[in-house]
């Protein structure tokens, strides 16, 4: 079984870490226990040049970091992660009398095809200033160009429910996939659900039944890899990956954020501290009761607008999913400390060194082993996470939600 995170970014994208290099992506994928990681940003010429220099071919359509670039400590983990060529493109254009803003994830069979596709896009807009370029190119035309330049490429609408930049986004998206891609819709076979929704929410929309639902981190720093990911039972190759994403053959499930933790799950207005449910939004007439401005309609609300099934519906034959919280957040929520602080980072590194990869710790390592290595609080927190005993405060209007595992009283008493 392989874990794959296909949607990430390089340091050439806006608001990303300078550590988004092949070396650090390799190291953090190993720490996380990720076997297949996207390169991100294939359209950027400098990043593509760096990838060509530092990666070497492995299995068909996959790459590994050359040994001379591996960072200290990388070798203590098992086999090196494979890289697959990916990138995200932002399309902003007018259609049907409205401005549409949609992000798309493209997955390609190699750097040669990436160069050919980037060459086509370079004649249309600026692909050099941002690793995730903004193009005035309708999604249908982008798909058409990809099919011509890289026929084996895979086009995945990205984080499909995000309010401002997605296929179904409340502010600039569509109500149906066919409205966006028209006669080319059959070439869309997978959808990325995004951090603020999970498969169960998507099962409520019958029109999505025919698509493979996948999950990725959209990481802007190496430490955020694997926030969401996919489980693959495939031959390790681009063809194996393609079959999983197109037909579901070998797609064994997904690893999810709790959707409440995503930063657009509920409705709200961040400047006024307003976080509300879809029903409350309707009661306010979609206007903030504090300042009168438009409320940012979140993912849950948008799903309910398009849903034709009741909450709790289970789609027969759907791929399973499991909800996890990144290990630093588990450490913070279990010890009552900042997940981003030095204490949590030191505990994290010690656990990785002692117990294995992050995903194995969260999913498989016996709780007694965790107790011995990290103490009773962290062991209890991971136990509760595995049982789904998690308190959730929904995120809204760009503000991440919060996850609670132990109360302050329990932390003091254990």
PDB file of N, CA and C in Angstrom, residues 1-45:
ATOM      1  N   UNK A   1       0.838  -1.190   0.000  1.00  0.00           N
ATOM      2  CA  UNK A   1       0.000   0.000   0.000  1.00  0.00           C
ATOM      3  C   UNK A   1       0.881   1.250   0.000  1.00  0.00           C
ATOM      4  N   UNK A   2       0.576   2.169  -0.876  1.00  0.00           N
ATOM      5  CA  UNK A   2       1.335   3.411  -0.981  1.00  0.00           C
ATOM      6  C   UNK A   2       0.469   4.605  -0.578  1.00  0.00           C
ATOM      7  N   UNK A   3       1.092   5.599   0.031  1.00  0.00           N
ATOM      8  CA  UNK A   3       0.431   6.854   0.358  1.00  0.00           C
ATOM      9  C   UNK A   3       0.925   7.906  -0.617  1.00  0.00           C
ATOM     10  N   UNK A   4      -0.006   8.638  -1.231  1.00  0.00           N
ATOM     11  CA  UNK A   4       0.360   9.637  -2.228  1.00  0.00           C
ATOM     12  C   UNK A   4      -0.254  10.990  -1.949  1.00  0.00           C
ATOM     13  N   UNK A   5       0.554  12.036  -2.084  1.00  0.00           N
ATOM     14  CA  UNK A   5       0.110  13.422  -1.945  1.00  0.00           C
ATOM     15  C   UNK A   5       0.522  14.132  -3.228  1.00  0.00           C
ATOM     16  N   UNK A   6      -0.441  14.430  -4.081  1.00  0.00           N
ATOM     17  CA  UNK A   6      -0.144  14.837  -5.447  1.00  0.00           C
ATOM     18  C   UNK A   6      -0.225  16.336  -5.688  1.00  0.00           C
ATOM     19  N   UNK A   7      -0.819  17.075  -4.774  1.00  0.00           N
ATOM     20  CA  UNK A   7      -1.010  18.515  -4.975  1.00  0.00           C
ATOM     21  C   UNK A   7      -0.204  19.273  -3.929  1.00  0.00           C
ATOM     22  N   UNK A   8       0.925  19.825  -4.363  1.00  0.00           N
ATOM     23  CA  UNK A   8       1.797  20.602  -3.477  1.00  0.00           C
ATOM     24  C   UNK A   8       2.346  21.785  -4.284  1.00  0.00           C
ATOM     25  N   UNK A   9       3.194  22.590  -3.631  1.00  0.00           N
ATOM     26  CA  UNK A   9       3.799  23.726  -4.321  1.00  0.00           C
ATOM     27  C   UNK A   9       5.295  23.809  -4.044  1.00  0.00           C
ATOM     28  N   UNK A  10       5.999  24.466  -4.958  1.00  0.00           N
ATOM     29  CA  UNK A  10       7.428  24.725  -4.808  1.00  0.00           C
ATOM     30  C   UNK A  10       7.619  26.114  -4.209  1.00  0.00           C
ATOM     31  N   UNK A  11       8.860  26.474  -3.989  1.00  0.00           N
ATOM     32  CA  UNK A  11       9.146  27.800  -3.445  1.00  0.00           C
ATOM     33  C   UNK A  11       8.905  28.902  -4.483  1.00  0.00           C
ATOM     34  N   UNK A  12       8.589  28.535  -5.714  1.00  0.00           N
ATOM     35  CA  UNK A  12       8.305  29.525  -6.747  1.00  0.00           C
ATOM     36  C   UNK A  12       6.856  29.989  -6.736  1.00  0.00           C
ATOM     37  N   UNK A  13       6.019  29.363  -5.908  1.00  0.00           N
ATOM     38  CA  UNK A  13       4.642  29.828  -5.771  1.00  0.00           C
ATOM     39  C   UNK A  13       4.555  30.906  -4.703  1.00  0.00           C
ATOM     40  N   UNK A  14       3.537  31.742  -4.818  1.00  0.00           N
ATOM     41  CA  UNK A  14       3.314  32.803  -3.836  1.00  0.00           C
ATOM     42  C   UNK A  14       3.041  32.188  -2.465  1.00  0.00           C
ATOM     43  N   UNK A  15       3.542  32.849  -1.426  1.00  0.00           N
ATOM     44  CA  UNK A  15       3.252  32.485  -0.027  1.00  0.00           C
ATOM     45  C   UNK A  15       3.656  31.048   0.299  1.00  0.00           C
ATOM     46  N   UNK A  16       4.836  30.664  -0.174  1.00  0.00           N
ATOM     47  CA  UNK A  16       5.343  29.329   0.134  1.00  0.00           C
ATOM     48  C   UNK A  16       6.684  29.432   0.867  1.00  0.00           C
ATOM     49  N   UNK A  17       7.057  28.345   1.525  1.00  0.00           N
ATOM     50  CA  UNK A  17       8.313  28.287   2.260  1.00  0.00           C
ATOM     51  C   UNK A  17       9.498  28.197   1.297  1.00  0.00           C
ATOM     52  N   UNK A  18      10.594  28.826   1.680  1.00  0.00           N
ATOM     53  CA  UNK A  18      11.822  28.711   0.882  1.00  0.00           C
ATOM     54  C   UNK A  18      12.366  27.284   0.912  1.00  0.00           C
ATOM     55  N   UNK A  19      11.862  26.465   1.851  1.00  0.00           N
ATOM     56  CA  UNK A  19      12.302  25.069   1.939  1.00  0.00           C
ATOM     57  C   UNK A  19      11.559  24.144   0.976  1.00  0.00           C
ATOM     58  N   UNK A  20      10.679  24.693   0.171  1.00  0.00           N
ATOM     59  CA  UNK A  20       9.978  23.863  -0.819  1.00  0.00           C
ATOM     60  C   UNK A  20      10.931  23.572  -1.980  1.00  0.00           C
ATOM     61  N   UNK A  21      11.937  22.747  -1.697  1.00  0.00           N
ATOM     62  CA  UNK A  21      12.935  22.313  -2.665  1.00  0.00           C
ATOM     63  C   UNK A  21      12.843  20.800  -2.798  1.00  0.00           C
ATOM     64  N   UNK A  22      13.393  20.215  -3.855  1.00  0.00           N
ATOM     65  CA  UNK A  22      13.362  18.757  -3.971  1.00  0.00           C
ATOM     66  C   UNK A  22      13.979  18.056  -2.764  1.00  0.00           C
ATOM     67  N   UNK A  23      15.060  18.646  -2.215  1.00  0.00           N
ATOM     68  CA  UNK A  23      15.750  18.013  -1.078  1.00  0.00           C
ATOM     69  C   UNK A  23      14.842  17.919   0.145  1.00  0.00           C
ATOM     70  N   UNK A  24      14.194  19.032   0.504  1.00  0.00           N
ATOM     71  CA  UNK A  24      13.349  19.034   1.696  1.00  0.00           C
ATOM     72  C   UNK A  24      12.033  18.295   1.464  1.00  0.00           C
ATOM     73  N   UNK A  25      11.521  18.342   0.255  1.00  0.00           N
ATOM     74  CA  UNK A  25      10.323  17.561  -0.043  1.00  0.00           C
ATOM     75  C   UNK A  25      10.609  16.075   0.102  1.00  0.00           C
ATOM     76  N   UNK A  26      11.779  15.652  -0.365  1.00  0.00           N
ATOM     77  CA  UNK A  26      12.194  14.258  -0.202  1.00  0.00           C
ATOM     78  C   UNK A  26      12.285  13.889   1.281  1.00  0.00           C
ATOM     79  N   UNK A  27      12.944  14.737   2.069  1.00  0.00           N
ATOM     80  CA  UNK A  27      13.133  14.443   3.491  1.00  0.00           C
ATOM     81  C   UNK A  27      11.801  14.377   4.230  1.00  0.00           C
ATOM     82  N   UNK A  28      10.928  15.355   4.001  1.00  0.00           N
ATOM     83  CA  UNK A  28       9.671  15.388   4.739  1.00  0.00           C
ATOM     84  C   UNK A  28       8.698  14.314   4.271  1.00  0.00           C
ATOM     85  N   UNK A  29       8.754  13.959   2.997  1.00  0.00           N
ATOM     86  CA  UNK A  29       7.928  12.830   2.550  1.00  0.00           C
ATOM     87  C   UNK A  29       8.349  11.554   3.281  1.00  0.00           C
ATOM     88  N   UNK A  30       9.641  11.388   3.483  1.00  0.00           N
ATOM     89  CA  UNK A  30      10.133  10.226   4.236  1.00  0.00           C
ATOM     90  C   UNK A  30       9.661  10.276   5.683  1.00  0.00           C
ATOM     91  N   UNK A  31       9.762  11.450   6.319  1.00  0.00           N
ATOM     92  CA  UNK A  31       9.310  11.580   7.703  1.00  0.00           C
ATOM     93  C   UNK A  31       7.826  11.259   7.829  1.00  0.00           C
ATOM     94  N   UNK A  32       7.060  11.722   6.877  1.00  0.00           N
ATOM     95  CA  UNK A  32       5.615  11.513   6.926  1.00  0.00           C
ATOM     96  C   UNK A  32       5.217  10.074   6.613  1.00  0.00           C
ATOM     97  N   UNK A  33       6.027   9.401   5.797  1.00  0.00           N
ATOM     98  CA  UNK A  33       5.646   8.083   5.318  1.00  0.00           C
ATOM     99  C   UNK A  33       4.884   8.149   4.009  1.00  0.00           C
ATOM    100  N   UNK A  34       5.193   9.178   3.189  1.00  0.00           N
ATOM    101  CA  UNK A  34       4.555   9.362   1.887  1.00  0.00           C
ATOM    102  C   UNK A  34       5.439   8.720   0.814  1.00  0.00           C
ATOM    103  N   UNK A  35       4.845   7.907  -0.023  1.00  0.00           N
ATOM    104  CA  UNK A  35       5.606   7.163  -1.036  1.00  0.00           C
ATOM    105  C   UNK A  35       5.610   7.838  -2.405  1.00  0.00           C
ATOM    106  N   UNK A  36       4.542   8.595  -2.709  1.00  0.00           N
ATOM    107  CA  UNK A  36       4.438   9.288  -3.998  1.00  0.00           C
ATOM    108  C   UNK A  36       4.073  10.734  -3.709  1.00  0.00           C
ATOM    109  N   UNK A  37       4.881  11.668  -4.190  1.00  0.00           N
ATOM    110  CA  UNK A  37       4.629  13.087  -3.921  1.00  0.00           C
ATOM    111  C   UNK A  37       4.689  13.864  -5.237  1.00  0.00           C
ATOM    112  N   UNK A  38       3.746  14.780  -5.408  1.00  0.00           N
ATOM    113  CA  UNK A  38       3.762  15.620  -6.598  1.00  0.00           C
ATOM    114  C   UNK A  38       4.925  16.599  -6.555  1.00  0.00           C
ATOM    115  N   UNK A  39       5.379  16.996  -7.721  1.00  0.00           N
ATOM    116  CA  UNK A  39       6.431  18.015  -7.779  1.00  0.00           C
ATOM    117  C   UNK A  39       5.867  19.402  -7.539  1.00  0.00           C
ATOM    118  N   UNK A  40       4.596  19.603  -7.973  1.00  0.00           N
ATOM    119  CA  UNK A  40       4.022  20.933  -7.984  1.00  0.00           C
ATOM    120  C   UNK A  40       4.685  21.817  -9.030  1.00  0.00           C
ATOM    121  N   UNK A  41       3.976  22.822  -9.501  1.00  0.00           N
ATOM    122  CA  UNK A  41       4.528  23.982 -10.221  1.00  0.00           C
ATOM    123  C   UNK A  41       5.320  23.645 -11.483  1.00  0.00           C
ATOM    124  N   UNK A  42       4.909  22.608 -12.220  1.00  0.00           N
ATOM    125  CA  UNK A  42       5.702  22.212 -13.390  1.00  0.00           C
ATOM    126  C   UNK A  42       5.768  23.296 -14.451  1.00  0.00           C
ATOM    127  N   UNK A  43       4.846  24.270 -14.414  1.00  0.00           N
ATOM    128  CA  UNK A  43       4.864  25.308 -15.450  1.00  0.00           C
ATOM    129  C   UNK A  43       6.014  26.286 -15.289  1.00  0.00           C
ATOM    130  N   UNK A  44       6.581  26.390 -14.074  1.00  0.00           N
ATOM    131  CA  UNK A  44       7.620  27.404 -13.842  1.00  0.00           C
ATOM    132  C   UNK A  44       8.958  26.947 -14.419  1.00  0.00           C
ATOM    133  N   UNK A  45       9.557  27.716 -15.336  1.00  0.00           N
ATOM    134  CA  UNK A  45      10.782  27.272 -16.019  1.00  0.00           C
ATOM    135  C   UNK A  45      11.930  26.960 -15.062  1.00  0.00           C
TER     136      UNK A  45
END
